[in-house]
């Protein structure tokens, strides 16, 4: 069974009292997380949600977000997290294009879903514990999912058109989870701080809920605040974190950065831009027991296709590391021919964690692949003789803000509104 609740249930039976989630003062064990998830699953079923129905979440980070995500998988529904920073017109497009069965929105974000059908509000109490909406609900049995079943859709910015719905199947999720667990040497002793938005692969997939697969702990913050993040690393003995570059800069420049014991941190994954040497050295000065891991990835590949290896950060400065175990990476020209080392071309990927294409969009799916399933990222870079990737340029007409891609067409729409 490939449902996400398979590994939650496993740990709930093997180690029921082990800490799974920390959120706003709550310390949620694996047994309690399973109980909350079953309640959420029953609540969704009572609202007519079944296998292969698409459930959209327009929510900020919360325990409720995680519980609904796990519950959707439990009943065989498909998760669609929506970027709450999108314009109302973009939310409307995604809702209609994906054919959403039910959209769940935080009460503070509900206006972005105004006028859309089948929308329910998740209030502040339910954000902390979804069981407040599901009193007396009986948790259903899991609906069997296979590796080829659809797990999630994620809509990502396009350079000239509407967002594209990236297809994520269960096979993609488990291959990325296994590869990252090996690369990061994850175990049940790991505690991950989640400060990136959970609608984004950085927040939910690097390694995100993969930490729960190995029996570790997620410390979820609703939004990023540099001092709150430092305090959490100290208090919860956090071992890993994903920071967008802007977050790293805010941490390193915060006046209270030296007031906290951050010696528990083993690694920090960064991404979204090439990292200057000064930032890597400043990070090492503050987090002197942690690796700064430059990475490359995108929504279409579940993120984290390359990770910088320990001890190579300065020798390979400017690189985002080498490909993970089951990721093939080549540099190709416009005609799909493989280019030699140190020659710039389009970064192309192949492997079991790479998407098969875009939801209900055969034309853009066809355009995204070379022959033999090589995915065209649209990003420009080169490999050195040792296989380390160097980014030269990001996708045409894309702007990076806070570690996220924003299409120039989206900026233009805001300007002209």
Short mmCIF file of C-alpha atoms in Angstrom, two decimals:
data_model
loop_
_atom_site.label_atom_id
_atom_site.label_comp_id
_atom_site.label_asym_id
_atom_site.label_seq_id
_atom_site.Cartn_x
_atom_site.Cartn_y
_atom_site.Cartn_z
CA UNK A 1 0.00 0.00 0.00
CA UNK A 2 1.45 3.36 -1.07
CA UNK A 3 -0.82 5.71 0.92
CA UNK A 4 1.14 8.15 3.07
CA UNK A 5 -0.67 6.83 6.13
CA UNK A 6 1.10 3.48 5.68
CA UNK A 7 4.26 4.83 7.31
CA UNK A 8 2.37 6.96 9.83
CA UNK A 9 0.45 3.87 10.96
CA UNK A 10 3.67 1.82 11.09
CA UNK A 11 5.34 4.26 13.49
CA UNK A 12 2.09 4.69 15.47
CA UNK A 13 2.10 0.94 16.13
CA UNK A 14 5.84 0.49 16.65
CA UNK A 15 6.53 3.71 18.60
CA UNK A 16 3.15 5.23 19.53
CA UNK A 17 4.55 7.83 21.92
CA UNK A 18 7.36 8.99 19.63
CA UNK A 19 7.13 12.67 18.75
CA UNK A 20 5.86 13.27 15.21
CA UNK A 21 4.89 16.96 15.07
CA UNK A 22 5.47 20.13 17.06
CA UNK A 23 3.11 23.01 16.24
CA UNK A 24 2.26 26.10 18.29
CA UNK A 25 3.05 24.47 21.62
CA UNK A 26 1.46 21.13 20.76
CA UNK A 27 3.57 17.98 20.88
CA UNK A 28 1.81 15.41 18.73
CA UNK A 29 2.84 11.76 18.94
CA UNK A 30 2.62 9.33 16.03
CA UNK A 31 -0.40 7.68 17.66
CA UNK A 32 -2.17 11.02 17.97
CA UNK A 33 -1.19 12.05 14.43
CA UNK A 34 -2.78 8.85 13.13
CA UNK A 35 -5.91 9.52 15.19
CA UNK A 36 -6.16 13.07 13.82
CA UNK A 37 -5.61 11.85 10.27
CA UNK A 38 -8.35 9.23 10.53
CA UNK A 39 -10.75 11.85 11.87
CA UNK A 40 -9.90 14.15 8.95
CA UNK A 41 -10.33 11.26 6.51
CA UNK A 42 -13.79 10.49 7.88
CA UNK A 43 -14.71 14.17 7.73
CA UNK A 44 -13.69 14.35 4.06
CA UNK A 45 -15.65 11.19 3.25
CA UNK A 46 -18.76 12.68 4.89
CA UNK A 47 -18.43 15.58 2.44
CA UNK A 48 -18.51 13.30 -0.54
CA UNK A 49 -14.79 13.05 -1.23
CA UNK A 50 -13.65 9.73 -2.62
CA UNK A 51 -10.82 8.08 -4.56
CA UNK A 52 -9.24 10.22 -7.28
CA UNK A 53 -11.20 13.34 -6.29
CA UNK A 54 -9.03 16.44 -6.12
CA UNK A 55 -8.80 18.26 -2.78
CA UNK A 56 -7.27 21.74 -2.87
CA UNK A 57 -5.69 23.35 0.19
CA UNK A 58 -5.41 27.14 0.27
CA UNK A 59 -3.71 27.19 3.64
CA UNK A 60 -0.67 28.41 5.48
CA UNK A 61 1.52 25.97 7.39
CA UNK A 62 -0.27 24.23 10.23
CA UNK A 63 -0.89 20.90 11.88
CA UNK A 64 -4.27 20.93 10.14
CA UNK A 65 -2.59 21.23 6.73
CA UNK A 66 -0.52 18.12 7.43
CA UNK A 67 -3.50 16.19 8.80
CA UNK A 68 -5.64 16.99 5.75
CA UNK A 69 -2.79 16.08 3.41
CA UNK A 70 -2.39 12.68 5.05
CA UNK A 71 -6.16 12.19 5.18
CA UNK A 72 -6.55 12.87 1.45
CA UNK A 73 -3.99 10.15 0.72
CA UNK A 74 -5.70 7.75 3.13
CA UNK A 75 -8.99 7.87 1.21
CA UNK A 76 -7.31 7.84 -2.20
CA UNK A 77 -8.01 11.49 -3.01
CA UNK A 78 -5.49 13.71 -4.80
CA UNK A 79 -3.87 16.63 -2.96
CA UNK A 80 -3.61 20.06 -4.62
CA UNK A 81 -1.81 22.64 -2.42
CA UNK A 82 -2.29 26.15 -3.82
CA UNK A 83 0.13 29.03 -3.43
CA UNK A 84 -1.80 31.47 -1.25
CA UNK A 85 0.23 34.38 -2.67
CA UNK A 86 -1.36 33.95 -6.11
CA UNK A 87 -3.86 36.45 -7.46
CA UNK A 88 -7.53 35.53 -7.22
CA UNK A 89 -7.65 35.02 -11.00
CA UNK A 90 -4.86 32.44 -10.78
CA UNK A 91 -6.58 30.59 -7.93
CA UNK A 92 -9.77 30.54 -10.00
CA UNK A 93 -7.90 29.19 -13.04
CA UNK A 94 -6.27 26.40 -11.02
CA UNK A 95 -9.58 25.48 -9.39
CA UNK A 96 -11.36 25.11 -12.73
CA UNK A 97 -8.48 23.58 -14.68
CA UNK A 98 -7.80 20.90 -12.07
CA UNK A 99 -11.53 20.20 -11.62
CA UNK A 100 -11.33 20.53 -7.85
CA UNK A 101 -13.96 18.59 -5.90
CA UNK A 102 -13.45 20.49 -2.63
CA UNK A 103 -11.32 23.51 -1.69
CA UNK A 104 -10.36 24.03 1.95
CA UNK A 105 -9.16 27.53 2.84
CA UNK A 106 -7.83 29.14 6.00
CA UNK A 107 -10.28 31.71 7.28
CA UNK A 108 -7.73 34.48 6.70
CA UNK A 109 -7.34 33.40 3.04
CA UNK A 110 -10.97 32.70 2.21
CA UNK A 111 -11.39 35.91 0.18
CA UNK A 112 -9.01 34.54 -2.47
CA UNK A 113 -11.55 31.77 -3.11
CA UNK A 114 -14.59 34.06 -3.24
CA UNK A 115 -17.14 32.93 -5.79
CA UNK A 116 -15.67 29.47 -6.29
CA UNK A 117 -17.88 26.42 -5.75
CA UNK A 118 -17.42 23.81 -3.03
CA UNK A 119 -15.28 25.88 -0.65
CA UNK A 120 -15.08 25.26 3.10
CA UNK A 121 -13.33 27.36 5.74
CA UNK A 122 -10.69 25.93 8.06
CA UNK A 123 -10.85 28.05 11.21
CA UNK A 124 -7.98 28.70 13.59
CA UNK A 125 -9.00 25.87 15.93
CA UNK A 126 -9.02 23.35 13.07
CA UNK A 127 -5.65 24.62 11.89
CA UNK A 128 -4.30 23.46 15.24
CA UNK A 129 -6.30 20.21 15.38
CA UNK A 130 -8.58 19.10 12.55
CA UNK A 131 -10.57 16.98 15.00
CA UNK A 132 -12.43 20.11 16.10
CA UNK A 133 -14.35 19.83 12.80
CA UNK A 134 -14.76 16.07 12.98
CA UNK A 135 -16.35 15.33 16.34
CA UNK A 136 -17.72 11.80 16.47
CA UNK A 137 -16.49 10.90 12.99
CA UNK A 138 -15.41 7.29 12.42
CA UNK A 139 -12.13 6.93 10.57
CA UNK A 140 -12.45 4.90 7.35
CA UNK A 141 -10.17 2.15 6.13
CA UNK A 142 -7.46 3.15 3.69
CA UNK A 143 -8.25 3.05 -0.02
CA UNK A 144 -5.49 0.99 -1.62
CA UNK A 145 -3.11 3.07 -3.73
CA UNK A 146 -0.35 1.81 -6.01
CA UNK A 147 2.81 3.52 -7.18
CA UNK A 148 1.13 4.57 -10.42
CA UNK A 149 -1.80 6.27 -8.70
CA UNK A 150 -1.95 10.05 -8.61
CA UNK A 151 -0.75 11.46 -5.29
CA UNK A 152 -0.61 15.22 -5.87
CA UNK A 153 -0.90 18.07 -8.33
CA UNK A 154 1.27 21.18 -7.95
CA UNK A 155 0.72 24.18 -10.18
CA UNK A 156 3.90 26.01 -11.12
CA UNK A 157 4.45 29.31 -12.90
CA UNK A 158 4.71 29.37 -16.68
CA UNK A 159 6.73 32.01 -18.49
CA UNK A 160 3.98 33.18 -20.83
CA UNK A 161 0.77 31.41 -19.91
CA UNK A 162 -1.29 30.03 -17.07
CA UNK A 163 0.29 27.86 -14.35
CA UNK A 164 0.98 24.24 -15.26
CA UNK A 165 -0.29 21.36 -13.12
CA UNK A 166 2.67 19.10 -12.37
CA UNK A 167 1.71 15.43 -11.98
CA UNK A 168 3.16 13.67 -8.92
CA UNK A 169 2.50 9.96 -8.54
CA UNK A 170 3.25 7.85 -5.48
CA UNK A 171 6.25 6.27 -7.18
CA UNK A 172 7.74 9.75 -7.63
CA UNK A 173 7.25 10.52 -3.94
CA UNK A 174 8.83 7.34 -2.61
CA UNK A 175 11.83 7.43 -4.94
CA UNK A 176 12.60 11.04 -3.96
CA UNK A 177 12.10 10.16 -0.29
CA UNK A 178 14.50 7.21 -0.44
CA UNK A 179 17.16 9.12 -2.39
CA UNK A 180 17.08 12.08 -0.01
CA UNK A 181 17.06 9.86 3.08
CA UNK A 182 20.28 8.23 1.88
CA UNK A 183 21.93 11.52 0.88
CA UNK A 184 21.07 13.18 4.20
CA UNK A 185 21.60 10.06 6.34
CA UNK A 186 18.14 10.47 7.86
CA UNK A 187 16.97 8.49 10.86
CA UNK A 188 14.30 8.49 13.53
CA UNK A 189 16.55 10.82 15.54
CA UNK A 190 16.15 13.66 13.04
CA UNK A 191 14.08 16.76 13.70
CA UNK A 192 13.22 18.95 10.70
CA UNK A 193 12.25 22.60 11.02
CA UNK A 194 9.57 23.46 8.43
CA UNK A 195 9.50 27.20 7.76
CA UNK A 196 9.07 27.19 3.98
CA UNK A 197 5.45 27.21 2.78
CA UNK A 198 3.99 23.73 2.62
CA UNK A 199 2.44 24.41 -0.79
CA UNK A 200 6.04 24.51 -2.11
CA UNK A 201 8.45 21.60 -2.66
CA UNK A 202 11.03 23.34 -0.46
CA UNK A 203 8.70 23.28 2.52
CA UNK A 204 7.04 19.91 2.06
CA UNK A 205 9.56 17.83 0.09
CA UNK A 206 13.13 18.83 1.05
CA UNK A 207 12.94 16.39 2.72
CA UNK A 208 9.65 17.54 4.28
CA UNK A 209 7.33 14.72 5.24
CA UNK A 210 10.05 12.30 4.19
CA UNK A 211 11.31 12.83 7.75
CA UNK A 212 8.12 11.14 8.96
CA UNK A 213 8.87 8.19 6.67
CA UNK A 214 12.01 7.53 8.72
CA UNK A 215 10.22 8.17 12.01
CA UNK A 216 11.58 11.63 12.79
CA UNK A 217 9.91 14.84 13.92
CA UNK A 218 8.54 17.88 12.07
CA UNK A 219 8.62 21.25 13.83
CA UNK A 220 6.12 23.29 11.81
CA UNK A 221 6.07 27.09 11.86
CA UNK A 222 3.11 28.87 10.35
CA UNK A 223 5.36 31.49 8.76
CA UNK A 224 9.07 32.25 8.76
CA UNK A 225 10.56 34.53 11.38
CA UNK A 226 14.36 34.48 11.80
CA UNK A 227 14.54 34.69 15.58
CA UNK A 228 11.69 32.23 16.07
CA UNK A 229 13.55 29.83 13.77
CA UNK A 230 16.77 30.23 15.77
CA UNK A 231 14.88 29.65 19.01
CA UNK A 232 13.30 26.48 17.60
CA UNK A 233 16.68 25.09 16.55
CA UNK A 234 17.85 25.66 20.12
CA UNK A 235 14.77 24.42 21.99
CA UNK A 236 13.82 21.45 19.78
CA UNK A 237 17.40 20.39 18.93
CA UNK A 238 16.61 20.66 15.23
CA UNK A 239 18.96 18.63 13.01
CA UNK A 240 17.88 19.79 9.54
CA UNK A 241 16.16 22.65 7.74
CA UNK A 242 15.38 24.02 4.29
CA UNK A 243 15.87 27.77 3.93
CA UNK A 244 15.23 29.88 0.86
CA UNK A 245 18.24 32.17 0.26
CA UNK A 246 16.40 35.20 1.63
CA UNK A 247 15.72 33.27 4.85
CA UNK A 248 19.39 32.37 5.23
CA UNK A 249 20.36 36.01 4.81
CA UNK A 250 17.85 37.11 7.44
CA UNK A 251 19.20 34.50 9.89
CA UNK A 252 22.83 35.45 9.28
CA UNK A 253 22.13 39.17 9.68
CA UNK A 254 19.86 38.95 12.72
CA UNK A 255 21.29 40.79 15.75
CA UNK A 256 20.31 37.93 18.10
CA UNK A 257 21.88 35.19 15.97
CA UNK A 258 24.55 34.49 18.59
CA UNK A 259 22.13 34.17 21.49
CA UNK A 260 20.99 30.62 20.71
CA UNK A 261 22.59 27.20 20.90
CA UNK A 262 22.38 25.92 17.33
CA UNK A 263 24.92 23.11 17.68
CA UNK A 264 22.29 20.41 16.99
CA UNK A 265 21.92 21.42 13.34
CA UNK A 266 23.55 18.88 10.97
CA UNK A 267 22.52 20.34 7.62
CA UNK A 268 20.72 23.17 5.89
CA UNK A 269 19.48 22.77 2.32
CA UNK A 270 19.53 25.95 0.29
CA UNK A 271 18.23 26.57 -3.17
CA UNK A 272 16.91 29.03 -5.67
CA UNK A 273 20.11 30.82 -6.64
CA UNK A 274 23.90 30.43 -6.79
CA UNK A 275 25.35 30.88 -3.31
CA UNK A 276 28.27 33.30 -2.84
CA UNK A 277 31.27 32.06 -0.89
CA UNK A 278 30.80 34.78 1.73
CA UNK A 279 27.39 33.37 2.64
CA UNK A 280 28.71 29.81 2.92
CA UNK A 281 31.53 30.97 5.22
CA UNK A 282 29.17 33.10 7.33
CA UNK A 283 26.83 30.13 7.67
CA UNK A 284 29.74 27.95 8.82
CA UNK A 285 30.74 30.53 11.42
CA UNK A 286 27.26 30.50 12.97
CA UNK A 287 26.31 26.85 12.46
CA UNK A 288 29.74 25.36 12.99
CA UNK A 289 28.55 21.74 13.11
CA UNK A 290 26.26 21.92 10.08
CA UNK A 291 26.65 21.38 6.36
CA UNK A 292 25.46 24.11 4.01
CA UNK A 293 23.97 22.12 1.14
CA UNK A 294 23.51 23.94 -2.13
CA UNK A 295 20.87 22.14 -4.17
CA UNK A 296 19.15 22.18 -7.52
CA UNK A 297 15.64 20.99 -8.21
CA UNK A 298 12.22 21.98 -9.41
CA UNK A 299 8.58 21.16 -8.85
CA UNK A 300 8.59 18.73 -11.77
CA UNK A 301 11.15 16.56 -9.99
CA UNK A 302 9.93 16.85 -6.37
CA UNK A 303 12.93 19.12 -5.69
CA UNK A 304 16.43 18.16 -4.60
CA UNK A 305 17.88 16.59 -7.75
CA UNK A 306 21.43 17.54 -6.79
CA UNK A 307 22.89 18.11 -3.33
CA UNK A 308 26.35 19.41 -2.49
CA UNK A 309 28.48 16.77 -0.78
CA UNK A 310 30.07 17.27 2.63
CA UNK A 311 33.50 18.86 2.49
CA UNK A 312 33.19 20.00 -1.13
CA UNK A 313 31.43 23.32 -0.51
CA UNK A 314 34.46 25.54 -1.08
CA UNK A 315 36.37 23.37 -3.57
CA UNK A 316 33.28 23.30 -5.79
CA UNK A 317 32.09 26.81 -4.98
CA UNK A 318 29.29 27.86 -7.30
CA UNK A 319 28.12 24.28 -7.83
CA UNK A 320 24.84 22.79 -6.62
CA UNK A 321 26.43 19.36 -6.20
CA UNK A 322 26.00 16.03 -7.94
CA UNK A 323 22.82 14.17 -8.87
CA UNK A 324 21.16 11.92 -6.32
CA UNK A 325 21.35 8.15 -6.55
CA UNK A 326 18.44 7.55 -8.94
CA UNK A 327 18.58 10.82 -10.87
CA UNK A 328 20.24 10.93 -14.28
CA UNK A 329 21.44 14.40 -15.27
CA UNK A 330 22.81 15.46 -18.65
CA UNK A 331 23.46 18.74 -20.43
CA UNK A 332 21.87 18.80 -23.87
CA UNK A 333 21.63 21.15 -26.81
CA UNK A 334 18.38 22.32 -28.39
CA UNK A 335 18.24 19.21 -30.57
CA UNK A 336 18.66 16.87 -27.61
CA UNK A 337 22.30 15.96 -28.19
CA UNK A 338 24.40 15.36 -25.06
CA UNK A 339 27.11 17.99 -24.53
CA UNK A 340 30.60 17.37 -23.09
CA UNK A 341 31.77 18.60 -19.65
CA UNK A 342 32.19 22.35 -19.12
CA UNK A 343 29.84 23.17 -22.00
CA UNK A 344 26.69 25.15 -21.24
CA UNK A 345 23.36 23.73 -22.35
CA UNK A 346 19.93 22.82 -21.08
CA UNK A 347 19.84 20.80 -17.85
CA UNK A 348 17.95 17.57 -18.59
CA UNK A 349 16.77 15.00 -16.05
CA UNK A 350 15.56 11.43 -16.07
CA UNK A 351 14.60 9.07 -13.27
CA UNK A 352 11.76 7.62 -11.20
CA UNK A 353 11.13 10.82 -9.22
CA UNK A 354 10.68 12.98 -12.34
CA UNK A 355 7.14 13.91 -13.41
CA UNK A 356 5.52 12.35 -16.45
CA UNK A 357 4.08 15.72 -17.46
CA UNK A 358 1.37 18.29 -16.89
CA UNK A 359 -2.24 17.73 -15.89
CA UNK A 360 -4.68 17.97 -18.80
CA UNK A 361 -2.01 19.61 -20.97
CA UNK A 362 -0.68 17.23 -23.64
CA UNK A 363 0.96 19.96 -25.73
CA UNK A 364 3.13 21.34 -22.93
CA UNK A 365 3.84 17.80 -21.76
CA UNK A 366 5.13 16.84 -25.21
CA UNK A 367 7.27 19.99 -25.40
CA UNK A 368 8.84 19.25 -22.00
CA UNK A 369 10.64 16.06 -23.03
CA UNK A 370 13.41 14.96 -25.34
CA UNK A 371 13.36 11.39 -26.59
CA UNK A 372 13.70 8.54 -24.09
CA UNK A 373 11.95 10.42 -21.26
CA UNK A 374 14.58 13.13 -20.73
CA UNK A 375 12.84 16.06 -19.04
CA UNK A 376 13.81 19.51 -20.32
CA UNK A 377 14.13 21.82 -17.32
CA UNK A 378 14.60 24.99 -19.37
CA UNK A 379 17.50 25.89 -17.06
CA UNK A 380 21.00 26.44 -18.43
CA UNK A 381 24.14 25.03 -16.85
CA UNK A 382 27.10 22.70 -17.24
CA UNK A 383 28.69 19.70 -15.58
CA UNK A 384 32.37 19.69 -14.69
CA UNK A 385 34.57 16.64 -15.23
CA UNK A 386 33.54 15.26 -11.82
CA UNK A 387 29.81 15.52 -12.53
CA UNK A 388 29.13 18.61 -10.39
CA UNK A 389 26.39 20.86 -11.73
CA UNK A 390 26.88 24.60 -12.20
CA UNK A 391 23.89 26.83 -12.97
CA UNK A 392 24.42 29.49 -15.61
CA UNK A 393 20.93 30.87 -16.05
CA UNK A 394 17.43 30.15 -14.88
CA UNK A 395 14.39 29.80 -17.08
CA UNK A 396 13.77 32.57 -19.56
CA UNK A 397 11.63 35.40 -18.23
CA UNK A 398 11.49 33.93 -14.72
CA UNK A 399 12.10 35.98 -11.58
CA UNK A 400 13.24 34.34 -8.33
CA UNK A 401 11.73 35.75 -5.14
CA UNK A 402 12.11 34.01 -1.80
CA UNK A 403 13.30 30.83 -3.50
CA UNK A 404 10.25 30.62 -5.76
CA UNK A 405 9.92 31.07 -9.51
CA UNK A 406 7.62 33.90 -10.54
CA UNK A 407 6.74 34.40 -14.18
CA UNK A 408 7.25 37.88 -15.60
CA UNK A 409 3.75 37.53 -17.04
CA UNK A 410 2.41 37.32 -13.46
CA UNK A 411 4.28 40.52 -12.54
CA UNK A 412 2.86 42.23 -15.61
CA UNK A 413 -0.68 41.23 -14.63
CA UNK A 414 -0.22 42.79 -11.18
CA UNK A 415 1.23 46.00 -12.64
CA UNK A 416 -1.65 46.43 -15.05
CA UNK A 417 -4.38 45.67 -12.51
#
